[in-house]
Coordinates of C-alpha atoms and ligand atoms in Angstrom, one line a residue:
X86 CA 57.7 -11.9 17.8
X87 CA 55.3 -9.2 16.5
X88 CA 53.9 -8.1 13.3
X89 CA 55.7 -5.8 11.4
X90 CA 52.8 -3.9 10.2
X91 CA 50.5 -4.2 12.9
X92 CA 51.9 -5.2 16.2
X93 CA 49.7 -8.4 16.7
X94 CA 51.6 -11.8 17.5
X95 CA 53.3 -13.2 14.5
X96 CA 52.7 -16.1 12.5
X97 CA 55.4 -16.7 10.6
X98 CA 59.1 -15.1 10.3
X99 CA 60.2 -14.3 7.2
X100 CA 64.1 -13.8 7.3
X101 CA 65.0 -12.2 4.0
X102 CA 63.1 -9.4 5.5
X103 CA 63.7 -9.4 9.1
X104 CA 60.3 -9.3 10.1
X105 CA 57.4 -11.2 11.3
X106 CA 53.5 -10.8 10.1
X107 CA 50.3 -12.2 11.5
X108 CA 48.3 -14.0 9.0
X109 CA 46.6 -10.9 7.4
X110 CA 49.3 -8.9 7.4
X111 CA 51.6 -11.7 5.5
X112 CA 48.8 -12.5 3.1
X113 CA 48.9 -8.6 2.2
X114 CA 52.8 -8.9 1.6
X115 CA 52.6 -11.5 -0.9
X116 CA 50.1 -9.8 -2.7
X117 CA 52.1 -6.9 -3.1
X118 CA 55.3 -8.9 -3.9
X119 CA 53.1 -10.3 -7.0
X120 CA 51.8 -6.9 -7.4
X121 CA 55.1 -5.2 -7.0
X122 CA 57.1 -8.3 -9.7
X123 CA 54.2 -7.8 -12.0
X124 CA 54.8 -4.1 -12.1
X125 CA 58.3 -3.7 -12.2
X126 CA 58.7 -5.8 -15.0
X127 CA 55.4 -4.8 -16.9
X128 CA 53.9 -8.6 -17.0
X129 CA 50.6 -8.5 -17.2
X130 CA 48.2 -5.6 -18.0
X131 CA 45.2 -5.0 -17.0
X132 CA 42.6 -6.8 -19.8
X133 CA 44.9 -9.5 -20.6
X134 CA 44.2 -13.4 -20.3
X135 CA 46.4 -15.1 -18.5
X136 CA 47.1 -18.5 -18.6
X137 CA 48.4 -20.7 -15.3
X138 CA 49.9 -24.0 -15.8
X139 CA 49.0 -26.1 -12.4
X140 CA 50.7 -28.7 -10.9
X141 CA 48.9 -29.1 -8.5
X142 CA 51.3 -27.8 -6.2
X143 CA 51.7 -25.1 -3.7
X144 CA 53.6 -22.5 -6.3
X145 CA 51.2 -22.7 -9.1
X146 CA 48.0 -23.1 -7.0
X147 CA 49.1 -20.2 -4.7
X148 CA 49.6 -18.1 -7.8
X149 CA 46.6 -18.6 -9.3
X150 CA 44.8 -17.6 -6.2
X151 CA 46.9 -14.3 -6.2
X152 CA 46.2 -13.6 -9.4
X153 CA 42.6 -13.3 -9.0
X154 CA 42.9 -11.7 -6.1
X155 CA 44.4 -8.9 -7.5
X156 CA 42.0 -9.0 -9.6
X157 CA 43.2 -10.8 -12.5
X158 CA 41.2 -12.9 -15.5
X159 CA 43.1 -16.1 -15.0
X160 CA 42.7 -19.7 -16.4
X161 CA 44.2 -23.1 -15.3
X162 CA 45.6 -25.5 -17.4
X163 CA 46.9 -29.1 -16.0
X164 CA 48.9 -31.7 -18.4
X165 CA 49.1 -34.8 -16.8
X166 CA 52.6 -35.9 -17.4
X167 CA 52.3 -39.7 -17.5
X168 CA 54.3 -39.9 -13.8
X169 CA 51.6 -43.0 -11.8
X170 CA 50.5 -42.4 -8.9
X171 CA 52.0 -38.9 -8.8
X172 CA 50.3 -37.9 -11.8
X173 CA 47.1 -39.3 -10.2
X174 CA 47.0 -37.0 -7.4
X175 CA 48.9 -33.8 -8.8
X176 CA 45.2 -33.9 -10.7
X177 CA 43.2 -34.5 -8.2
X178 CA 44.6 -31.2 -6.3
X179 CA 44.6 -29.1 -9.6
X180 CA 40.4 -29.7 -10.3
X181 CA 39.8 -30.0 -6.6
X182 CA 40.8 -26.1 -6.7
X183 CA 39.4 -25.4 -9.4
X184 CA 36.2 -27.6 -9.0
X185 CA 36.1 -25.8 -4.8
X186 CA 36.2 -22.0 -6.6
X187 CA 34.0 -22.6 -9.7
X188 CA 37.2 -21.7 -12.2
X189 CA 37.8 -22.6 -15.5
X190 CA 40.8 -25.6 -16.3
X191 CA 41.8 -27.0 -19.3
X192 CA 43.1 -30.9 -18.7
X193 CA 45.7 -32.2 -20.7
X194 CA 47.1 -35.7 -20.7
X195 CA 50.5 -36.2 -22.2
X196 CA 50.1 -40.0 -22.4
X197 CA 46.3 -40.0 -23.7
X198 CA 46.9 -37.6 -26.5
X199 CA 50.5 -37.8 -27.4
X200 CA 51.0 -41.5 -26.6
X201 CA 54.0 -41.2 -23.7
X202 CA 54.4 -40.6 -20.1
X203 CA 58.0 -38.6 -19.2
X204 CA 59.5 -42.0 -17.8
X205 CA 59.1 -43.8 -20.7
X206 CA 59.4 -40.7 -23.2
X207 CA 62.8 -39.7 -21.9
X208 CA 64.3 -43.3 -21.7
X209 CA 63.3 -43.6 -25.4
X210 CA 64.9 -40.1 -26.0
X211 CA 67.9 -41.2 -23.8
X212 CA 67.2 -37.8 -22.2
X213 CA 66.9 -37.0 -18.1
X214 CA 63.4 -37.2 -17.2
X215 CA 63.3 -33.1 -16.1
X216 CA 64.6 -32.3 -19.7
X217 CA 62.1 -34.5 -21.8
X218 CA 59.4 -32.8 -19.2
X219 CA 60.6 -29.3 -19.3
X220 CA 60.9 -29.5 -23.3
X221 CA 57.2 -30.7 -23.3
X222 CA 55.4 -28.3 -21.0
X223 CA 57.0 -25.2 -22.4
X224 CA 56.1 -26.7 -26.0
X225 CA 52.6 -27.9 -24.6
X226 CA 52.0 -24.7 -22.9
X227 CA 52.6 -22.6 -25.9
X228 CA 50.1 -24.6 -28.1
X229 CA 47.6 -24.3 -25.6
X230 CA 48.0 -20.4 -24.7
X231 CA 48.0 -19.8 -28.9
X232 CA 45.2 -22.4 -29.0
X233 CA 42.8 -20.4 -26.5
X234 CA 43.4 -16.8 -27.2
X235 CA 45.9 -16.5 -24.0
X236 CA 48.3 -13.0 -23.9
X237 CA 50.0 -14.3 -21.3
X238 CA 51.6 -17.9 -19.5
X239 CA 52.5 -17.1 -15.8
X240 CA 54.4 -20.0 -14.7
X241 CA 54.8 -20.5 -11.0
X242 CA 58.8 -20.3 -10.6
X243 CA 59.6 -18.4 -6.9
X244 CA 62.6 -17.0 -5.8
X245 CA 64.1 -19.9 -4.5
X246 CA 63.8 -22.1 -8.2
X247 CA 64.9 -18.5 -10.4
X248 CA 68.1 -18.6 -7.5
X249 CA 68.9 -22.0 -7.7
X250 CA 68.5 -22.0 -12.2
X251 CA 71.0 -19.2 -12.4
X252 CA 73.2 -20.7 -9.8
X253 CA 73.6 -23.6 -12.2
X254 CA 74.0 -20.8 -15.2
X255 CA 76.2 -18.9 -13.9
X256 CA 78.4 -22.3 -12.8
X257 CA 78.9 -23.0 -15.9
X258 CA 78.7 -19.9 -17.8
X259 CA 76.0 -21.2 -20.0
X260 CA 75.6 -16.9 -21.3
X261 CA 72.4 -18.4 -24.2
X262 CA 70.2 -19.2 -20.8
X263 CA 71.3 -16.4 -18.7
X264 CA 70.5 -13.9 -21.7
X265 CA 66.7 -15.8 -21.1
X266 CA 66.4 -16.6 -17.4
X267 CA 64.6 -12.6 -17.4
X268 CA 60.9 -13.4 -15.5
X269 CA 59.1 -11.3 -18.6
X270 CA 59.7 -13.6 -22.2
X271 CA 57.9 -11.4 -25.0
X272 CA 55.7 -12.4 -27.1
X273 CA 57.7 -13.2 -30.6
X274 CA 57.3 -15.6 -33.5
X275 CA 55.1 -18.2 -32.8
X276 CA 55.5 -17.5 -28.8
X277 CA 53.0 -16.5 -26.3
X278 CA 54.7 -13.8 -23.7
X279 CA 55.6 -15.8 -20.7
X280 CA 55.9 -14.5 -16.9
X281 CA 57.2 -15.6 -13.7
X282 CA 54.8 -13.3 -11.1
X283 CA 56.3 -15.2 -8.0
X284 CA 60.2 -14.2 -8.0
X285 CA 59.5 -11.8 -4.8
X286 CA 58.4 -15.1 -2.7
X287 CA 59.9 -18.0 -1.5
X288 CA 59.0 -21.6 -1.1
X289 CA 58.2 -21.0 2.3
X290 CA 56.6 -18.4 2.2
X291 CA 54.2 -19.6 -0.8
X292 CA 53.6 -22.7 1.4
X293 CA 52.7 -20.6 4.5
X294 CA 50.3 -18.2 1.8
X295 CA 48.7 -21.5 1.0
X296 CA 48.4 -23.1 4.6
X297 CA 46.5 -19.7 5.3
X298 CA 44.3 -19.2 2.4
X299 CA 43.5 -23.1 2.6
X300 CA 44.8 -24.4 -0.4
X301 CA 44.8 -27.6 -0.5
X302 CA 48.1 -28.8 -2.2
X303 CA 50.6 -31.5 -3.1
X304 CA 53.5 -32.3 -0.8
X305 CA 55.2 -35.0 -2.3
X306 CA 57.8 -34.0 -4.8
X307 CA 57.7 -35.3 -8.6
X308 CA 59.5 -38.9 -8.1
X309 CA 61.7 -38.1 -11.5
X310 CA 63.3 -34.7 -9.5
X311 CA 65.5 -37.0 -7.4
X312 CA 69.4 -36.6 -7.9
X313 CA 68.5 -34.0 -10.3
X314 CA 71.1 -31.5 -10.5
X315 CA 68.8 -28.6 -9.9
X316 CA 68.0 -29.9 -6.5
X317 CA 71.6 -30.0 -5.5
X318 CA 72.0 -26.1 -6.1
X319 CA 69.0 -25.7 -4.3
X320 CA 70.3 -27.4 -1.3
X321 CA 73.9 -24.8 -1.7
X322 CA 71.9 -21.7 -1.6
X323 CA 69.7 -23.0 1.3
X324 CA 72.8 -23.3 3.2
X325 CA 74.2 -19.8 2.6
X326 CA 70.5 -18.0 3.0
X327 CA 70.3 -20.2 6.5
X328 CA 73.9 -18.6 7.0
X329 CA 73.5 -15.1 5.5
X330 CA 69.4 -14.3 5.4
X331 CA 68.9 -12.3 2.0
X332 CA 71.1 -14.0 0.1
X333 CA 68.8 -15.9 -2.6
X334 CA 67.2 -12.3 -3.3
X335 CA 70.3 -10.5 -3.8
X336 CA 71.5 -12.6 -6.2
X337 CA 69.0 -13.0 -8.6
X338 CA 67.3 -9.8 -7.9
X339 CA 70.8 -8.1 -8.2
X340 CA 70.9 -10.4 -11.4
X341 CA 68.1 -9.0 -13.0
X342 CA 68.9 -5.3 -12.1
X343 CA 72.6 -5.7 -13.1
X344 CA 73.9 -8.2 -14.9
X345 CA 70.8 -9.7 -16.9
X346 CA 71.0 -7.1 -20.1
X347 CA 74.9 -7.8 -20.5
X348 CA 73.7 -11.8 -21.8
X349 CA 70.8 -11.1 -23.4
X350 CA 72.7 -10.6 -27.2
X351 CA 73.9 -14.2 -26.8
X352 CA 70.2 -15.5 -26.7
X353 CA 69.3 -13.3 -29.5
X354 CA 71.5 -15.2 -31.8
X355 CA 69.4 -18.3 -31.4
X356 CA 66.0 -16.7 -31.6
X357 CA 66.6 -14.7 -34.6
X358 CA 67.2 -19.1 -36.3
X359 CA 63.8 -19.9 -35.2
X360 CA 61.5 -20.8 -38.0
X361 CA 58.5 -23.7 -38.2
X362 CA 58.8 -26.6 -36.9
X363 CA 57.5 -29.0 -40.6
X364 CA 55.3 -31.1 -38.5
X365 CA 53.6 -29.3 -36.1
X366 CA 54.3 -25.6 -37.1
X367 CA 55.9 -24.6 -33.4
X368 CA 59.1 -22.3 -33.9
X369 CA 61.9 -24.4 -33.7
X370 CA 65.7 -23.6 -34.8
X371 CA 66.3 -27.0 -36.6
X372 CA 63.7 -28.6 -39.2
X373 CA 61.7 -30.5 -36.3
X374 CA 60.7 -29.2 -32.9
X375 CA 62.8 -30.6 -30.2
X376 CA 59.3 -32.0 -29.0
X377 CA 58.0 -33.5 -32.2
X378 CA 61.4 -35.4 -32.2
X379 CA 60.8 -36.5 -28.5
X380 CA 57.4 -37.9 -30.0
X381 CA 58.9 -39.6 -32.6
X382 CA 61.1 -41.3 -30.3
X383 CA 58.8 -42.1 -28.0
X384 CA 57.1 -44.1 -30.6
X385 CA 59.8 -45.7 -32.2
X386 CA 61.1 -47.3 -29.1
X387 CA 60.4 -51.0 -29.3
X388 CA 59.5 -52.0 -25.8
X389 CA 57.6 -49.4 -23.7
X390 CA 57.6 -49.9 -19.7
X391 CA 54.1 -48.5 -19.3
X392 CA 50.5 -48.8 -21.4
X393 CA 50.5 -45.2 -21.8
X394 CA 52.8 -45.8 -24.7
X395 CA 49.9 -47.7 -27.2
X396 CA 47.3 -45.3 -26.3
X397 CA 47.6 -42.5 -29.5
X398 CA 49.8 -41.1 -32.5
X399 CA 51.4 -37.7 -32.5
X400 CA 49.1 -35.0 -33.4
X401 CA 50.3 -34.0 -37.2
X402 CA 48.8 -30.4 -38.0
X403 CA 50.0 -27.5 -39.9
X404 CA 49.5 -24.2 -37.8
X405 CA 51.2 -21.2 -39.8
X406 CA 52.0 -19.0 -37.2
X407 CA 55.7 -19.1 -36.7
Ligands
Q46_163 S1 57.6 -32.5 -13.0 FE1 58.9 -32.8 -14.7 FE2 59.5 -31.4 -12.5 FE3 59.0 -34.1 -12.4 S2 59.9 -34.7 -14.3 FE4 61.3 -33.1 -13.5 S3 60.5 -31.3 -14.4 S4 60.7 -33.0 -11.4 S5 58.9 -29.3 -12.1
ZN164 ZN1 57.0 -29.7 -33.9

């Protein structure tokens, strides 16, 4: 197979588009899918300071590279979610990128400064584990984007997450989170804008951007994701795009150019509740955040399966800006 662009052999096939690219030829598309997402759905702008949450994986390490490369001012931020040995080395790859390119990283710890890891956390919530995470990075996120001047959190959701979350949605017709699964969250109340630059790319093709700009990222998958049910409608919608290339990207892309604006009133409703949160001033629609309340629980449960638990307090501070 040859490059599309430039005739040389090809190094990877990408079948959504029927074409195969040599390595700097496929590096240039994924830049201009970023570019393209970011522009068609006014992100970023140019001036603003974005803020990347890293896993340490392949999709938020490759974005951050892509980011600067298109020139970009982008920071990291890492929370270590209390998860052993995964924890451990999701870390290590997060600084050893930043640490390799001389770029700035915040480190959080969810268990040294909040006093829980996720397992523990979510069995003392009686929660899954991917909800008591999810609710705490989007909350922890927040507070550190407000906290350092950010305009902007690009998260590293691709195409083949953004497919497999509406799938689930549209299962189940839940209309409040299809009226929010847009890749451009506005700034509101209390809220830093949020962005998702990568829904033009795939996982494969984010780990073959990686593999060629020599990122050095996890494999392993978070322990808690097993059985979860997002992983089962990931698995579906492999098995129609390995039947019917294209598939993942007209669906959500035909989502967001179609259907998107007919369920965003039924997310309204539940934004225009929000107010502060009495503890720690987030917006929340009840009295307490949802997180604050996952604290709470956390420390209130009477026989914690890991250390983490002991370590600290929740954090009580006022900030007035919901
Ligand atoms: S980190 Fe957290 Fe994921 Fe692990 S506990 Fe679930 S949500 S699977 S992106
Ligand atoms: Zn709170």
């Amino acid at each position: 197979m040859k490059c599309r662009s430039c005739r040389q052999p090809a190094v990877i096939e990408v079948r959504r588009h029927n074409a195969g690219f040599c390595a700097g030829c496929f590096l240039r598309h994924c830049r201009e899918q970023v570019a393209r997402a970011i522009h068609d759905h006014a992100m970023v702008e140019r001036g603003d300071r974005v803020l990347v949450p890293v896993s340490g994986g392949k999709d938020s390490l490759g974005l951050w590279d892509l980011l600067l490369d298109l020139g970009y001012e982008a920071d990291g931020l890492y929370l270590g979610l209390g998860i052993g040995e995964y924890s451990d080395e999701s870390r290590a790859f997060a600084t050893g990128f930043a640490e390799g390119r001389g770029l700035s990283l915040r480190v959080l710890d969810l268990p040294a400064e909040h006093g829980f890891g996720i397992p523990d956390g979510a069995a003392a919530a009686r929660r899954v584990p991917c909800s008591a995470c999810g609710l705490s990075k989007r909350h922890l996120f927040n507070e550190a984007a407000l906290e350092g001047g950010y305009d902007v959190v690009a998260t590293g959701h691709n195409l083949d997450d953004e497919a497999a979350v509406l799938f689930g949605n549209v299962l189940h017709w839940s209309t409040e989170y299809l009226g929010r699964q847009l890749p451009v969250l506005p700034a509101a109340r209390g809220f830093v804008r949020k962005v998702k630059p990568l829904i033009r790319l795939g996982e494969r093709e984010m780990a073959a951007y990686c593999v060629l700009r020599g990122i050095d990222y996890i494999v392993e998958e978070c322990p808690m994701a097993e059985g979860n049910r997002h992983l089962g409608y990931k698995a579906a919608l492999d098995a129609i795009e390995e039947r019917s290339p294209g598939s993942k990207a007209s669906f959500y892309l035909g989502f967001l150019e179609r259907a998107s604006h007919r369920f965003v009133p039924d997310a309204t409703v539940e934004q225009e509740r929000l107010g502060p949160c009495i503890s720690c001033g987030a917006p929340t629609t009840g009295e307490v955040c949802a997180f604050c309340r996952l604290v709470e629980k956390a420390h209130a449960a009477p026989a914690p399966r890991s250390e983490a638990v002991s370590v600290g307090r929740p954090r009580r501070r006022a900030r007035g800006d919901a």
